[in-house]
Amino acid sequence: MMKALPIGARLTLWYLGIFALTFAGYGTAMLLAMRASVDAVIDDELRARLQGVHRMLERFDPTASLPMLQEELREHAGLRPGGDLLQVSGPDGAWLFQSRSIREYGIARASAMGTGLRYDTVGLPGQALRILSASMTVSGTEYTVQLAAPVAEARAILGRFQWLLIGSVLPVLLLACAAGFWMSRRALAPVQAITEAARLTTAHDLSRRLELPKSADELRRLTDTFNEMLARLDASFTQITRFTADASHELRTPVALVRSTAELTLRHPREAQEYREALAEILSEAERMSGLIGNLLTLARVDAGSETLSFEDVDIGSLLHQAASRCEPLAHAKQIRVERTAPGEPILARGDPRALERLFVILIDNAIRYTPEGGRVRLGVEASDGAARVTVADSGIGIPADTIPLIFERFYRVDPARSREAGGAGLGLSIARWIAEAHGASIHVASTPGEGSAFEVRLRRSGA
Ligand code: ADP
């Protein structure tokens, strides 16, 4: 099995392969084209000489004797330099004329030519010849004319060119190899930078970002994506760190209270009544703590994605009723009237009954806690075009408009001192928001400071 090569080496090899193929193809094509054009020049020359012989034969007196014809042909052959490679035979196949120079080569008479031209290239010891054979009938006599031209010189030039090409293969390929290597190195440099950055990234320097390459290409997108990933990790990590810090901070207060109450009480012997009061204090702090820990656990499970809901058709009206009953003791203690308008018929929605009840408890509990004694809270459920609308409205202190977007954040409290007194750690609404989102529901808030707040949850009705 071939071991996977690094991408840079593979790119270089591909580049080299493609370059070598192109070079070989181009070289071969060049060589063939050159040979063809050299041959064409030689063939044109031969054809021009053939026409000369033809014209000479036409001019020759047909009644004259053979020696005269031979003399005429010899003269004609000697007319132009290199034009003396000529042989002519008569209709019976006997030589009428062979120039001295062509005789040495002993070229056979072209047989069964019919009419027309034929080109041959023959390699003879010490010489290569291009031969043009033609048969022609002049004044009723049939002649076979053969003309030859040496091609050795042209072939030698082609050969040298061929060797030049072959000889340049190695240096050219070495150069291509070096260029390919350099290019792949250059192209992959940003990848190298990302690898290095990823290797060096630890939880403590998630704020680092890679420098973006100038070109708007794939590597820039990769760098961008990597930076975005770092940003998301950074945000999550900051959130987790903050959550841990806030949670510890919130837990410290009740623990400190429990401890100081116990220490103070134990300092010297006391009456039974004093012990009871101290224990009641400790119990209330412990309750607050277990509530807080419960909320923290829920949010931790939400973050881990392990908080699961099981959906069924639930009657929203009776869930709201149950939630109100749970908050009854607190309302009673603060002498707050909780008014309910019960719908005439059940309004069904798909949801997790426990989670939805918790959502309603959070809203009703807040409404009671942030409403001064003697106030009132109004609960309503109604069906409106496909939605089940639950409203929790109070006559309480209200929420300043600029903080409305913040109240769903974890640990956010409009007035920390007051909330602490009221018993909240600022987690209720963030849990409420998660429950609503998990149900595909929305929560809207309308509030006027000093007059009251109204929370509205819109759930999808089932079957609607
Ligand atoms: P907490 O546990 O502090 O109540 P929440 O997340 O439930 O935390 O609420 C966040 C903040 O929103 C509260 O501290 C309070 O300032 C404000 N808030 C929530 N509900 C009401 C309401 N009905 N009236 C006035 N303020 C509210």
XYZ file of C-alpha atoms and ligand atoms in Angstrom:
491
model
C 0.000 0.000 0.000
C 1.299 3.438 -0.898
C 1.952 5.653 2.042
C 0.015 8.911 1.784
C 2.440 11.648 0.774
C 2.146 15.155 2.198
C -0.119 17.345 0.114
C 2.796 19.574 -0.956
C 4.690 16.590 -2.410
C 1.565 15.335 -4.134
C 0.917 18.732 -5.701
C 4.531 18.890 -6.892
C 4.289 15.403 -8.399
C 1.048 16.241 -10.173
C 2.508 19.436 -11.488
C 5.617 17.579 -12.647
C 3.562 14.833 -14.330
C 1.336 17.270 -16.178
C 4.303 19.389 -17.167
C 6.240 16.334 -18.454
C 3.247 15.142 -20.502
C 2.713 18.589 -21.983
C 6.400 18.925 -22.752
C 6.550 15.479 -24.419
C 3.393 16.177 -26.463
C 4.565 19.598 -27.497
C 8.061 18.360 -28.421
C 6.696 15.496 -30.513
C 4.243 17.784 -32.294
C 7.007 20.293 -33.028
C 9.283 17.565 -34.397
C 6.559 16.128 -36.637
C 5.576 19.571 -37.909
C 9.189 20.425 -38.714
C 9.712 17.126 -40.541
C 6.531 17.665 -42.551
C 7.516 21.166 -43.605
C 11.068 20.080 -44.537
C 9.618 17.223 -46.606
C 7.197 19.633 -48.253
C 10.066 21.909 -49.318
C 11.966 18.952 -50.844
C 8.847 17.609 -52.558
C 8.015 21.017 -54.064
C 11.513 21.198 -55.428
C 11.225 17.713 -56.973
C 7.901 18.594 -58.556
C 9.325 21.760 -60.105
C 12.203 19.741 -61.569
C 9.767 17.177 -62.949
C 7.881 19.933 -64.751
C 11.182 21.074 -66.225
C 11.858 17.584 -67.612
C 8.317 17.410 -68.941
C 8.682 20.700 -70.758
C 12.008 19.631 -72.173
C 10.520 16.378 -73.514
C 7.657 18.293 -75.078
C 10.072 20.603 -76.825
C 12.193 17.711 -78.117
C 11.724 16.694 -81.735
C 10.168 13.171 -81.629
C 11.864 12.143 -84.874
C 15.364 12.842 -83.553
C 17.654 9.951 -82.570
C 18.118 8.442 -79.135
C 21.653 9.781 -78.603
C 20.315 13.239 -79.233
C 17.656 12.764 -76.632
C 20.268 11.488 -74.199
C 22.482 14.465 -74.913
C 19.543 16.778 -74.390
C 18.680 15.096 -71.070
C 22.301 15.233 -69.871
C 22.390 18.910 -70.615
C 19.142 19.459 -68.856
C 20.293 17.492 -65.812
C 23.466 19.528 -65.593
C 21.582 22.799 -65.740
C 20.919 23.313 -62.098
C 23.126 22.385 -59.204
C 21.998 19.196 -57.489
C 19.550 18.623 -60.301
C 21.525 15.880 -61.876
C 19.910 12.998 -59.946
C 17.721 11.940 -62.863
C 16.878 8.726 -64.678
C 14.419 8.152 -67.525
C 13.236 4.835 -68.988
C 11.197 4.128 -72.080
C 7.978 2.166 -72.569
C 9.850 -1.164 -72.833
C 11.609 -0.614 -69.495
C 15.033 0.010 -70.984
C 17.021 2.953 -69.612
C 16.930 5.916 -71.920
C 19.043 8.015 -69.610
C 20.753 7.764 -66.216
C 22.800 10.663 -64.930
C 26.197 9.737 -63.597
C 25.384 10.674 -60.045
C 22.217 8.576 -59.851
C 23.818 5.533 -61.386
C 25.880 4.910 -58.217
C 22.759 4.386 -56.177
C 21.248 1.799 -58.510
C 17.674 2.852 -58.027
C 15.265 0.367 -59.606
C 12.854 1.578 -62.262
C 9.445 2.356 -60.883
C 7.101 -0.338 -62.112
C 3.390 -0.257 -62.946
C 3.050 3.432 -62.267
C -0.023 4.091 -64.322
C -0.284 7.837 -64.407
C 0.508 9.995 -61.457
C 3.296 10.672 -59.015
C 4.883 8.620 -56.314
C 7.197 9.751 -53.579
C 9.550 7.337 -51.799
C 12.260 7.854 -49.268
C 15.051 5.297 -49.428
C 17.961 4.935 -47.084
C 21.148 3.982 -48.864
C 24.577 3.514 -47.334
C 25.927 6.991 -46.754
C 22.946 8.759 -48.194
C 19.165 9.015 -47.873
C 17.229 9.975 -50.974
C 13.768 11.301 -51.587
C 12.654 9.934 -54.989
C 9.833 11.230 -57.153
C 8.681 8.771 -59.820
C 6.262 9.785 -62.553
C 5.119 8.341 -65.818
C 4.230 10.654 -68.628
C 3.303 10.294 -72.285
C 4.855 12.885 -74.560
C 4.182 12.849 -78.321
C 2.835 9.285 -78.105
C 5.856 7.893 -76.240
C 5.571 6.783 -72.651
C 8.426 7.776 -70.336
C 9.063 6.912 -66.720
C 10.945 9.773 -65.102
C 12.583 9.478 -61.699
C 14.135 12.385 -59.883
C 15.945 12.198 -56.558
C 17.092 14.687 -53.935
C 19.411 14.030 -50.983
C 17.653 14.478 -47.668
C 20.535 13.684 -45.350
C 21.256 17.296 -44.475
C 17.670 18.120 -43.624
C 17.431 14.905 -41.624
C 20.563 15.823 -39.742
C 19.068 19.162 -38.760
C 15.903 17.428 -37.563
C 18.019 14.912 -35.665
C 19.930 17.679 -33.917
C 16.673 19.345 -32.970
C 15.409 16.022 -31.626
C 18.504 15.596 -29.464
C 18.190 19.133 -28.269
C 14.665 18.360 -27.115
C 15.679 15.120 -25.412
C 18.672 16.764 -23.830
C 16.562 19.560 -22.372
C 14.085 17.136 -20.762
C 16.070 16.658 -17.575
C 16.928 20.296 -16.833
C 13.409 21.432 -17.757
C 11.821 18.813 -15.514
C 14.184 19.661 -12.652
C 13.193 23.271 -13.054
C 9.505 22.320 -13.127
C 9.990 20.215 -10.023
C 11.601 23.101 -8.176
C 8.905 25.506 -9.383
C 6.134 23.086 -8.373
C 7.645 22.615 -4.958
C 8.023 26.338 -4.461
C 4.464 27.016 -5.595
C 2.915 24.374 -3.367
C 4.932 25.643 -0.424
C 3.719 29.156 -1.063
C 0.122 28.070 -1.573
C 0.095 25.959 1.560
C 1.825 28.438 3.820
C -1.483 29.725 5.301
C -2.525 26.128 6.001
C 0.734 25.685 7.842
C -0.044 28.825 9.834
C -3.494 27.502 10.755
C -2.032 24.159 11.811
C 0.509 25.924 13.952
C -2.132 28.188 15.494
C -4.421 25.244 16.226
C -1.524 23.383 17.838
C -0.670 26.315 20.087
C -4.231 27.230 21.030
C -5.110 26.511 24.635
C -8.070 27.493 26.759
C -6.134 30.521 28.000
C -5.544 32.254 24.708
C -8.786 31.698 22.865
C -8.786 35.415 22.129
C -5.987 34.944 19.565
C -6.997 35.301 15.928
C -5.143 34.384 12.759
C -4.135 37.106 10.343
C -6.346 36.939 7.247
C -4.569 36.328 3.935
C -5.057 39.272 1.573
C -6.545 37.327 -1.321
C -10.241 36.465 -1.177
C -9.889 32.751 -1.823
C -10.463 29.344 -0.223
C -7.615 29.870 2.211
C -9.076 33.120 3.366
C -12.380 31.336 3.930
C -10.566 28.601 5.844
C -8.804 31.201 7.990
C -12.090 33.018 8.492
C -13.838 29.813 9.497
C -11.047 28.959 11.881
C -11.251 32.417 13.450
C -15.024 32.098 13.761
C -14.578 28.745 15.475
C -12.109 30.336 17.879
C -14.606 33.120 18.550
C -17.371 30.623 19.300
C -15.088 28.614 21.559
C -13.983 31.817 23.232
C -17.601 32.857 23.826
C -18.600 29.439 25.171
C -15.555 29.257 27.358
C -16.159 32.739 28.729
C -19.788 31.844 29.360
C -18.828 28.679 31.219
C -16.224 30.514 33.268
C -18.692 33.250 34.105
C -21.388 30.733 34.930
C -19.068 28.890 37.313
C -17.951 32.131 38.946
C -21.522 33.446 39.279
C -22.779 30.131 40.609
C -20.044 29.973 43.254
C -20.749 33.545 44.183
C -24.482 32.882 44.556
C -23.830 29.819 46.715
C -21.393 31.617 48.934
C -23.991 33.963 50.427
C -26.395 31.320 51.805
C -23.517 29.148 53.010
C -21.994 32.126 54.812
C -25.358 32.928 56.374
C -25.882 29.343 57.559
C -22.415 29.318 59.005
C -22.583 32.652 60.785
C -26.040 31.888 62.171
C -24.796 28.578 63.568
C -21.569 30.066 64.965
C -23.371 32.958 66.584
C -25.984 30.715 68.120
C -23.409 28.278 69.490
C -21.265 30.981 71.087
C -23.110 30.622 74.402
C -26.099 28.689 75.745
C -29.479 30.056 74.687
C -33.169 29.658 75.223
C -35.020 26.994 73.232
C -36.861 29.750 71.334
C -33.590 31.283 70.140
C -32.387 27.908 68.889
C -35.638 27.436 67.041
C -35.289 30.808 65.334
C -31.717 30.103 64.333
C -32.679 26.720 62.932
C -35.566 28.241 61.031
C -33.110 30.760 59.562
C -30.737 27.963 58.620
C -33.587 25.941 57.119
C -34.717 28.841 54.973
C -31.176 29.385 53.675
C -30.848 25.654 53.002
C -34.091 25.746 51.023
C -32.861 28.695 49.050
C -29.625 26.799 48.356
C -31.335 23.651 47.217
C -33.565 25.709 44.920
C -30.513 27.423 43.518
C -28.643 24.149 43.082
C -31.681 22.687 41.326
C -31.715 25.608 38.887
C -27.964 25.386 38.307
C -28.289 21.683 37.570
C -31.077 22.315 35.101
C -29.014 24.917 33.228
C -25.945 22.657 33.272
C -28.022 19.869 31.754
C -29.463 22.293 29.184
C -25.922 23.299 28.193
C -24.847 19.668 27.976
C -27.924 18.910 25.884
C -28.994 16.209 28.306
C -32.122 17.907 29.611
C -34.807 16.015 27.723
C -38.500 16.696 27.451
C -41.279 14.268 26.645
C -44.149 15.764 24.740
C -47.814 14.925 25.041
C -51.126 16.720 24.632
C -51.640 18.804 27.758
C -54.441 21.058 28.951
C -52.826 24.449 29.369
C -55.639 25.764 31.577
C -55.232 23.068 34.203
C -51.411 23.353 34.136
C -51.682 27.074 34.865
C -54.131 26.273 37.624
C -51.720 23.777 39.215
C -48.881 26.289 38.996
C -51.026 28.947 40.666
C -51.881 26.553 43.485
C -48.193 25.958 44.148
C -47.617 29.691 44.485
C -50.664 30.104 46.724
C -48.731 30.110 50.050
C -46.459 32.973 48.931
C -49.415 34.969 47.594
C -51.227 34.383 50.819
C -48.238 35.515 52.886
C -48.044 38.769 50.902
C -51.797 39.186 50.788
C -51.793 39.238 47.049
C -54.943 38.354 45.193
C -54.434 35.886 42.363
C -57.272 36.189 39.857
C -57.892 33.524 37.269
C -60.125 33.552 34.277
C -60.772 29.916 33.418
C -61.459 29.127 29.767
C -64.761 27.471 28.947
C -63.171 24.436 27.355
C -59.754 22.754 27.595
C -57.087 24.381 25.455
C -54.660 21.685 24.341
C -51.044 22.076 23.315
C -48.203 19.648 22.810
C -45.698 19.944 25.577
C -43.904 18.475 28.522
C -46.355 18.969 31.440
C -43.688 19.240 34.134
C -41.596 21.717 32.183
C -44.605 23.873 31.276
C -45.799 23.900 34.876
C -42.319 24.990 35.919
C -42.410 27.780 33.334
C -45.767 29.001 34.721
C -44.540 28.733 38.312
C -41.505 30.874 37.462
C -43.713 33.603 35.949
C -46.356 33.546 38.726
C -43.690 33.383 41.436
C -41.941 36.435 39.953
C -45.250 38.278 39.616
C -45.963 37.735 43.316
C -42.419 38.468 44.451
C -42.109 41.705 42.529
C -45.513 42.984 43.597
C -45.887 44.867 46.878
C -48.174 43.488 49.569
C -51.853 43.851 48.869
C -51.381 43.892 45.085
C -52.882 41.538 42.581
C -51.845 39.059 39.916
C -54.081 38.141 37.006
C -53.739 34.869 35.123
C -55.369 34.135 31.804
C -55.472 31.426 29.134
C -57.099 31.878 25.787
C -57.045 30.340 22.367
C -56.354 32.649 19.470
C -55.811 31.484 15.910
C -53.756 28.372 16.400
C -52.026 29.600 19.545
C -52.661 29.100 23.221
C -51.951 32.410 24.948
C -51.047 32.379 28.612
C -50.778 35.728 30.383
C -49.378 36.493 33.820
C -49.973 40.149 34.698
C -49.187 41.844 37.981
C -49.647 45.248 39.606
C -46.035 45.229 40.759
C -42.930 47.364 40.538
C -42.528 46.867 36.779
C -39.353 46.541 34.748
C -37.456 49.486 33.216
C -37.726 49.269 29.418
C -33.969 49.171 28.828
C -33.542 46.123 31.038
C -36.335 44.059 29.507
C -33.987 42.419 26.969
C -31.611 41.504 29.809
C -33.944 39.847 32.302
C -33.751 36.512 30.468
C -29.956 36.408 30.904
C -28.515 34.105 33.513
C -27.918 35.735 36.909
C -29.312 39.038 35.677
C -31.347 40.976 38.236
C -32.693 44.459 37.769
C -32.078 45.263 41.403
C -29.760 42.700 42.970
C -30.377 43.809 46.563
C -34.145 43.592 46.204
C -34.007 40.257 44.387
C -31.810 38.729 46.995
C -34.345 39.753 49.570
C -37.058 38.247 47.417
C -35.046 35.078 47.095
C -33.987 35.032 43.448
C -30.587 34.435 41.881
C -31.590 35.650 38.435
C -31.911 32.169 36.932
C -35.692 31.760 36.778
C -36.355 33.576 33.505
C -33.379 31.993 31.736
C -34.875 28.595 32.531
C -38.293 29.891 31.450
C -36.856 31.058 28.158
C -35.228 27.684 27.541
C -38.496 25.838 28.236
C -40.370 28.166 25.878
C -37.762 27.725 23.124
C -37.820 23.969 23.519
C -41.578 24.150 22.890
C -41.223 26.475 19.916
C -43.029 29.087 21.976
C -42.299 32.769 22.492
C -42.383 34.956 25.587
C -43.303 38.636 25.360
C -43.010 41.189 28.136
C -44.856 44.457 28.512
C -44.157 46.518 31.572
C -44.580 49.974 33.028
C -42.373 50.739 36.027
C -44.506 51.467 39.059
C -47.631 50.001 37.489
C -46.899 46.400 36.716
C -45.698 43.850 34.209
C -47.403 41.394 31.883
C -45.715 38.258 30.586
C -47.299 36.458 27.661
C -46.398 32.957 26.476
C -47.657 31.839 23.069
C -47.746 28.087 22.568
C -48.805 26.248 19.422
C -52.137 24.580 19.986
C -52.280 20.946 19.080
C -54.655 20.083 16.269
C -54.983 23.730 15.304
P -34.950 36.151 39.964
O -34.646 34.839 40.489
O -34.007 37.234 40.407
O -36.369 36.541 40.024
P -35.460 35.912 37.134
O -34.577 35.411 36.066
O -36.727 35.169 37.379
O -34.556 35.987 38.423
O -35.764 37.397 36.820
C -34.748 38.295 36.476
C -35.073 39.684 36.912
O -36.176 40.196 36.172
C -35.492 39.786 38.329
O -34.384 39.909 39.176
C -36.345 41.045 38.336
O -35.514 42.167 38.470
C -36.960 41.070 36.966
N -38.338 40.562 36.975
C -38.771 39.327 36.600
N -40.102 39.233 36.682
C -40.561 40.439 37.113
C -41.875 40.985 37.395
N -42.994 40.270 37.268
N -41.924 42.264 37.815
C -40.809 42.996 37.930
N -39.567 42.557 37.697
C -39.417 41.278 37.273
